[in-house]
C-alpha cells in the first residue's frame, strides 16, 4: 500500500487527544500534527501506509464519534500540500489568485488536494483553523483558467459535506494585494 495521510477533527480537546492515542495504538502510523486549534477544537494528522491510516482513522471515528466534526483519508496526497501548510511554498510568476474557505479544518486539506490535482496551480497557503474561529482557507495561484477550474472542482468536492463557505478568483490582483498575501 502507498503513503497516505489522514485527519480527525474534534469539538473537544479531550476527545481529540484520546482519539489520537487510539489511532497510534491501532496501526503503525506517525503523527504529523496533533494540537488544539481555534476555538478549542483538536486536530490530529497522521501518515503511513494507506491501510494503516484507514484503520487508524476508522478507529477514531467509531470509538470517539460523538465529538467528531470531520475526518478524511487521502491516499497519495499531492506533494504541494505540505509546504502550503507550513508556509514554505516558493511562489513565482503569480497570475490569478484563488481563495477558498471552509467551515472546518479537515475539508480544506481535501480541497487543496483536489485543487492541486485538477489543474496546474501553486498552493500558496493553507490556513488550518488557527486564528480563524475554526474556519480554514487556501490560497493558490496560476493562470486564470487553471485557478478557476481548481477552485470550482474543490468547491464541488467539499460542498457535498456542507463544509464549503465561500470562494473567489481574482483574475489580475493589484500588486499591493500580492505584497499583502505573499
PDB file of C-alpha atoms in Angstrom, residues 6 19 49 62 71-72 77 84 104 108 117 170 173:
ATOM      1  CA  UNK A   6      -5.457  11.112   7.444  1.00  0.00           C
ATOM      2  CA  UNK A  19      -8.742   9.625  19.641  1.00  0.00           C
ATOM      3  CA  UNK A  49       0.616   3.195   4.614  1.00  0.00           C
ATOM      4  CA  UNK A  62     -16.107   4.725  15.572  1.00  0.00           C
ATOM      5  CA  UNK A  71     -12.238  13.388   9.031  1.00  0.00           C
ATOM      6  CA  UNK A  72     -10.525  12.256   5.854  1.00  0.00           C
ATOM      7  CA  UNK A  77      -1.708  13.275  -1.337  1.00  0.00           C
ATOM      8  CA  UNK A  84       1.498  25.223   1.859  1.00  0.00           C
ATOM      9  CA  UNK A 104     -13.783  23.231   9.309  1.00  0.00           C
ATOM     10  CA  UNK A 108      -9.515  22.494   3.494  1.00  0.00           C
ATOM     11  CA  UNK A 117      -4.618  17.559  -8.803  1.00  0.00           C
ATOM     12  CA  UNK A 170      -9.294  37.347  -8.869  1.00  0.00           C
ATOM     13  CA  UNK A 173      -4.867  41.185  -8.442  1.00  0.00           C
TER      14      UNK A 173
END
